[in-house]
Amino acid sequence: MPHAEPTSPPNLAQRIKQQHKNEAIKLYILTRLSIPSHENQENQETLQACILATLPYIARIPSMQPLNDGSWELLVRKTDLPLLRHVVQRHLPFATLSDEAYHPCEPTDADVSCWGPLAARKLAGFWFWMRASRVIGERAGVVTDFYEDVLDGSGWIGYDFA
């Protein structure tokens, strides 16, 4: 009978990294901000620029990523979510902030209608993998820890796209 090699305990750096990931998941949440388009595209772009430049000063939002449907994925500190909801409801009544059920690997209804459920799910996961890879490459700290943990949990780390 072959003898299995004992597994070594994680080293200090691995334990610290895991602790940071756990803290990031406890402290932050992804939400989706949808801003409906208006007839005047120039005003729409100006409006979005103003909103996106202002929100990080109102709530702790360390990452704002554009989504393929024109909405935005926001990484928000959980304690700031009520404040962010209040600001959106009061000052941006035309915008929608998703509930806490938002998951970046779940397809939108529009994507399911366009691509079908299986392809839409794969595309949603792939698009999130692309966003997360970009964020991880550009950032450090809690943002990277959060996105890495979501990727780990969704099974997209090490995914073979062939």
PDB file of C-alpha atoms in Angstrom:
ATOM      1  CA  MET A   1       0.000   0.000   0.000  1.00  0.00           C
ATOM      2  CA  PRO A   2       1.546   3.333  -1.018  1.00  0.00           C
ATOM      3  CA  HIS A   3       2.345   5.772   1.720  1.00  0.00           C
ATOM      4  CA  ALA A   4       0.734   9.193   1.312  1.00  0.00           C
ATOM      5  CA  GLU A   5       2.927  12.197   1.857  1.00  0.00           C
ATOM      6  CA  PRO A   6       1.776  14.235   4.829  1.00  0.00           C
ATOM      7  CA  THR A   7       0.455  17.624   3.917  1.00  0.00           C
ATOM      8  CA  SER A   8       2.353  20.472   5.436  1.00  0.00           C
ATOM      9  CA  PRO A   9       0.483  23.231   7.222  1.00  0.00           C
ATOM     10  CA  PRO A  10       0.201  26.528   5.368  1.00  0.00           C
ATOM     11  CA  ASN A  11       3.121  28.837   5.920  1.00  0.00           C
ATOM     12  CA  LEU A  12       2.732  32.208   7.608  1.00  0.00           C
ATOM     13  CA  ALA A  13       2.382  34.141   4.341  1.00  0.00           C
ATOM     14  CA  GLN A  14      -0.408  31.811   3.154  1.00  0.00           C
ATOM     15  CA  ARG A  15      -2.244  32.136   6.481  1.00  0.00           C
ATOM     16  CA  ILE A  16      -2.019  35.942   6.388  1.00  0.00           C
ATOM     17  CA  LYS A  17      -3.233  36.023   2.764  1.00  0.00           C
ATOM     18  CA  GLN A  18      -6.216  33.800   3.648  1.00  0.00           C
ATOM     19  CA  GLN A  19      -7.011  35.969   6.666  1.00  0.00           C
ATOM     20  CA  HIS A  20      -7.035  39.085   4.438  1.00  0.00           C
ATOM     21  CA  LYS A  21      -9.358  37.348   1.947  1.00  0.00           C
ATOM     22  CA  ASN A  22     -11.715  36.350   4.766  1.00  0.00           C
ATOM     23  CA  GLU A  23     -11.740  39.939   6.050  1.00  0.00           C
ATOM     24  CA  ALA A  24     -12.420  41.305   2.551  1.00  0.00           C
ATOM     25  CA  ILE A  25     -15.458  39.029   2.120  1.00  0.00           C
ATOM     26  CA  LYS A  26     -16.764  39.986   5.577  1.00  0.00           C
ATOM     27  CA  LEU A  27     -16.350  43.730   4.985  1.00  0.00           C
ATOM     28  CA  TYR A  28     -17.281  44.228   1.309  1.00  0.00           C
ATOM     29  CA  ILE A  29     -20.048  43.321  -1.119  1.00  0.00           C
ATOM     30  CA  LEU A  30     -20.530  43.633  -4.866  1.00  0.00           C
ATOM     31  CA  THR A  31     -23.560  45.551  -6.043  1.00  0.00           C
ATOM     32  CA  ARG A  32     -24.736  46.705  -9.439  1.00  0.00           C
ATOM     33  CA  LEU A  33     -25.662  50.294 -10.320  1.00  0.00           C
ATOM     34  CA  SER A  34     -27.857  50.676 -13.399  1.00  0.00           C
ATOM     35  CA  ILE A  35     -28.288  54.104 -14.947  1.00  0.00           C
ATOM     36  CA  PRO A  36     -30.928  54.128 -17.681  1.00  0.00           C
ATOM     37  CA  SER A  37     -29.871  55.760 -20.911  1.00  0.00           C
ATOM     38  CA  HIS A  38     -31.483  58.968 -22.082  1.00  0.00           C
ATOM     39  CA  GLU A  39     -32.148  60.157 -25.605  1.00  0.00           C
ATOM     40  CA  ASN A  40     -29.215  62.566 -25.544  1.00  0.00           C
ATOM     41  CA  GLN A  41     -26.053  60.424 -25.453  1.00  0.00           C
ATOM     42  CA  GLU A  42     -23.811  63.408 -24.652  1.00  0.00           C
ATOM     43  CA  ASN A  43     -25.851  64.229 -21.535  1.00  0.00           C
ATOM     44  CA  GLN A  44     -25.858  60.543 -20.578  1.00  0.00           C
ATOM     45  CA  GLU A  45     -22.061  60.375 -20.679  1.00  0.00           C
ATOM     46  CA  THR A  46     -21.761  63.609 -18.665  1.00  0.00           C
ATOM     47  CA  LEU A  47     -24.285  62.332 -16.121  1.00  0.00           C
ATOM     48  CA  GLN A  48     -22.473  59.021 -15.707  1.00  0.00           C
ATOM     49  CA  ALA A  49     -19.116  60.778 -15.364  1.00  0.00           C
ATOM     50  CA  CYS A  50     -20.502  63.020 -12.599  1.00  0.00           C
ATOM     51  CA  ILE A  51     -22.106  60.112 -10.758  1.00  0.00           C
ATOM     52  CA  LEU A  52     -19.054  57.916 -10.971  1.00  0.00           C
ATOM     53  CA  ALA A  53     -16.722  60.716  -9.894  1.00  0.00           C
ATOM     54  CA  THR A  54     -18.902  61.526  -6.872  1.00  0.00           C
ATOM     55  CA  LEU A  55     -19.896  58.113  -5.461  1.00  0.00           C
ATOM     56  CA  PRO A  56     -16.483  57.075  -4.080  1.00  0.00           C
ATOM     57  CA  TYR A  57     -16.486  60.222  -1.919  1.00  0.00           C
ATOM     58  CA  ILE A  58     -19.897  59.393  -0.479  1.00  0.00           C
ATOM     59  CA  ALA A  59     -19.279  55.729   0.299  1.00  0.00           C
ATOM     60  CA  ARG A  60     -16.172  53.576   0.438  1.00  0.00           C
ATOM     61  CA  ILE A  61     -16.145  52.138  -3.082  1.00  0.00           C
ATOM     62  CA  PRO A  62     -12.636  50.886  -3.872  1.00  0.00           C
ATOM     63  CA  SER A  63     -13.608  49.444  -7.258  1.00  0.00           C
ATOM     64  CA  MET A  64     -16.086  50.519  -9.951  1.00  0.00           C
ATOM     65  CA  GLN A  65     -16.108  48.337 -13.064  1.00  0.00           C
ATOM     66  CA  PRO A  66     -18.181  48.964 -16.211  1.00  0.00           C
ATOM     67  CA  LEU A  67     -20.413  46.091 -17.310  1.00  0.00           C
ATOM     68  CA  ASN A  68     -21.333  45.128 -20.857  1.00  0.00           C
ATOM     69  CA  ASP A  69     -24.927  46.378 -20.500  1.00  0.00           C
ATOM     70  CA  GLY A  70     -23.915  49.908 -19.447  1.00  0.00           C
ATOM     71  CA  SER A  71     -24.364  49.344 -15.718  1.00  0.00           C
ATOM     72  CA  TRP A  72     -21.565  49.370 -13.140  1.00  0.00           C
ATOM     73  CA  GLU A  73     -20.257  46.784 -10.708  1.00  0.00           C
ATOM     74  CA  LEU A  74     -19.392  48.465  -7.406  1.00  0.00           C
ATOM     75  CA  LEU A  75     -17.335  46.952  -4.614  1.00  0.00           C
ATOM     76  CA  VAL A  76     -18.823  48.620  -1.530  1.00  0.00           C
ATOM     77  CA  ARG A  77     -18.031  48.390   2.142  1.00  0.00           C
ATOM     78  CA  LYS A  78     -21.077  46.655   3.692  1.00  0.00           C
ATOM     79  CA  THR A  79     -21.427  49.334   6.357  1.00  0.00           C
ATOM     80  CA  ASP A  80     -21.708  51.965   3.586  1.00  0.00           C
ATOM     81  CA  LEU A  81     -24.414  50.137   1.627  1.00  0.00           C
ATOM     82  CA  PRO A  82     -27.342  51.853   3.433  1.00  0.00           C
ATOM     83  CA  LEU A  83     -25.756  55.254   2.790  1.00  0.00           C
ATOM     84  CA  LEU A  84     -25.188  54.396  -0.861  1.00  0.00           C
ATOM     85  CA  ARG A  85     -28.817  53.223  -1.194  1.00  0.00           C
ATOM     86  CA  HIS A  86     -30.030  56.465   0.378  1.00  0.00           C
ATOM     87  CA  VAL A  87     -27.925  58.597  -1.964  1.00  0.00           C
ATOM     88  CA  VAL A  88     -29.099  56.673  -5.033  1.00  0.00           C
ATOM     89  CA  GLN A  89     -32.776  56.843  -3.980  1.00  0.00           C
ATOM     90  CA  ARG A  90     -32.645  60.529  -3.064  1.00  0.00           C
ATOM     91  CA  HIS A  91     -30.341  62.011  -5.688  1.00  0.00           C
ATOM     92  CA  LEU A  92     -30.472  59.486  -8.534  1.00  0.00           C
ATOM     93  CA  PRO A  93     -34.125  58.359  -8.594  1.00  0.00           C
ATOM     94  CA  PHE A  94     -33.714  57.181 -12.178  1.00  0.00           C
ATOM     95  CA  ALA A  95     -30.861  54.822 -11.226  1.00  0.00           C
ATOM     96  CA  THR A  96     -31.185  51.369  -9.670  1.00  0.00           C
ATOM     97  CA  LEU A  97     -28.893  49.786  -7.106  1.00  0.00           C
ATOM     98  CA  SER A  98     -29.197  45.997  -7.111  1.00  0.00           C
ATOM     99  CA  ASP A  99     -30.061  44.098  -3.999  1.00  0.00           C
ATOM    100  CA  GLU A 100     -27.562  41.972  -2.151  1.00  0.00           C
ATOM    101  CA  ALA A 101     -28.390  38.971  -4.349  1.00  0.00           C
ATOM    102  CA  TYR A 102     -26.211  40.323  -7.169  1.00  0.00           C
ATOM    103  CA  HIS A 103     -23.609  37.779  -8.224  1.00  0.00           C
ATOM    104  CA  PRO A 104     -21.141  38.715 -10.964  1.00  0.00           C
ATOM    105  CA  CYS A 105     -21.218  35.257 -12.572  1.00  0.00           C
ATOM    106  CA  GLU A 106     -25.013  35.191 -12.956  1.00  0.00           C
ATOM    107  CA  PRO A 107     -26.280  36.294 -16.381  1.00  0.00           C
ATOM    108  CA  THR A 108     -28.815  39.071 -16.838  1.00  0.00           C
ATOM    109  CA  ASP A 109     -32.266  38.311 -18.217  1.00  0.00           C
ATOM    110  CA  ALA A 110     -31.295  40.163 -21.404  1.00  0.00           C
ATOM    111  CA  ASP A 111     -28.212  37.953 -21.849  1.00  0.00           C
ATOM    112  CA  VAL A 112     -30.275  34.793 -21.293  1.00  0.00           C
ATOM    113  CA  SER A 113     -32.781  35.991 -23.910  1.00  0.00           C
ATOM    114  CA  CYS A 114     -30.004  36.750 -26.367  1.00  0.00           C
ATOM    115  CA  TRP A 115     -27.607  33.830 -25.825  1.00  0.00           C
ATOM    116  CA  GLY A 116     -29.671  31.140 -24.105  1.00  0.00           C
ATOM    117  CA  PRO A 117     -29.188  30.079 -20.462  1.00  0.00           C
ATOM    118  CA  LEU A 118     -26.042  27.950 -20.808  1.00  0.00           C
ATOM    119  CA  ALA A 119     -24.109  30.310 -23.081  1.00  0.00           C
ATOM    120  CA  ALA A 120     -25.238  33.341 -21.037  1.00  0.00           C
ATOM    121  CA  ARG A 121     -23.951  31.732 -17.819  1.00  0.00           C
ATOM    122  CA  LYS A 122     -20.598  30.938 -19.421  1.00  0.00           C
ATOM    123  CA  LEU A 123     -20.331  34.458 -20.831  1.00  0.00           C
ATOM    124  CA  ALA A 124     -21.218  36.056 -17.481  1.00  0.00           C
ATOM    125  CA  GLY A 125     -18.518  33.998 -15.780  1.00  0.00           C
ATOM    126  CA  PHE A 126     -15.999  34.773 -18.486  1.00  0.00           C
ATOM    127  CA  TRP A 127     -16.761  38.514 -18.388  1.00  0.00           C
ATOM    128  CA  PHE A 128     -16.360  38.485 -14.602  1.00  0.00           C
ATOM    129  CA  TRP A 129     -13.086  36.591 -14.940  1.00  0.00           C
ATOM    130  CA  MET A 130     -11.886  39.301 -17.348  1.00  0.00           C
ATOM    131  CA  ARG A 131     -12.918  42.127 -14.993  1.00  0.00           C
ATOM    132  CA  ALA A 132     -11.451  40.400 -11.949  1.00  0.00           C
ATOM    133  CA  SER A 133      -8.181  39.645 -13.758  1.00  0.00           C
ATOM    134  CA  ARG A 134      -7.891  43.308 -14.751  1.00  0.00           C
ATOM    135  CA  VAL A 135      -8.644  44.497 -11.203  1.00  0.00           C
ATOM    136  CA  ILE A 136      -6.214  42.004  -9.653  1.00  0.00           C
ATOM    137  CA  GLY A 137      -3.497  43.117 -12.076  1.00  0.00           C
ATOM    138  CA  GLU A 138      -4.044  46.821 -11.371  1.00  0.00           C
ATOM    139  CA  ARG A 139      -4.799  46.875  -7.649  1.00  0.00           C
ATOM    140  CA  ALA A 140      -3.568  45.507  -4.353  1.00  0.00           C
ATOM    141  CA  GLY A 141      -4.984  44.948  -0.905  1.00  0.00           C
ATOM    142  CA  VAL A 142      -8.628  44.382  -0.089  1.00  0.00           C
ATOM    143  CA  VAL A 143      -9.824  44.816  -3.689  1.00  0.00           C
ATOM    144  CA  THR A 144      -7.499  42.089  -4.959  1.00  0.00           C
ATOM    145  CA  ASP A 145      -8.321  39.848  -1.994  1.00  0.00           C
ATOM    146  CA  PHE A 146     -12.060  40.223  -2.605  1.00  0.00           C
ATOM    147  CA  TYR A 147     -11.943  39.519  -6.342  1.00  0.00           C
ATOM    148  CA  GLU A 148      -9.560  36.554  -5.855  1.00  0.00           C
ATOM    149  CA  ASP A 149     -11.911  35.058  -3.290  1.00  0.00           C
ATOM    150  CA  VAL A 150     -14.964  35.433  -5.547  1.00  0.00           C
ATOM    151  CA  LEU A 151     -12.998  33.852  -8.404  1.00  0.00           C
ATOM    152  CA  ASP A 152     -11.923  30.987  -6.127  1.00  0.00           C
ATOM    153  CA  GLY A 153     -15.510  30.410  -5.009  1.00  0.00           C
ATOM    154  CA  SER A 154     -16.939  30.540  -8.515  1.00  0.00           C
ATOM    155  CA  GLY A 155     -14.494  28.053  -9.992  1.00  0.00           C
ATOM    156  CA  TRP A 156     -13.134  30.485 -12.586  1.00  0.00           C
ATOM    157  CA  ILE A 157      -9.545  30.542 -11.305  1.00  0.00           C
ATOM    158  CA  GLY A 158      -7.543  28.270 -13.541  1.00  0.00           C
ATOM    159  CA  TYR A 159     -10.485  27.805 -15.936  1.00  0.00           C
ATOM    160  CA  ASP A 160      -9.471  26.333 -19.293  1.00  0.00           C
ATOM    161  CA  PHE A 161     -11.109  28.427 -22.015  1.00  0.00           C
ATOM    162  CA  ALA A 162     -10.112  26.036 -24.806  1.00  0.00           C
TER     163      ALA A 162
END
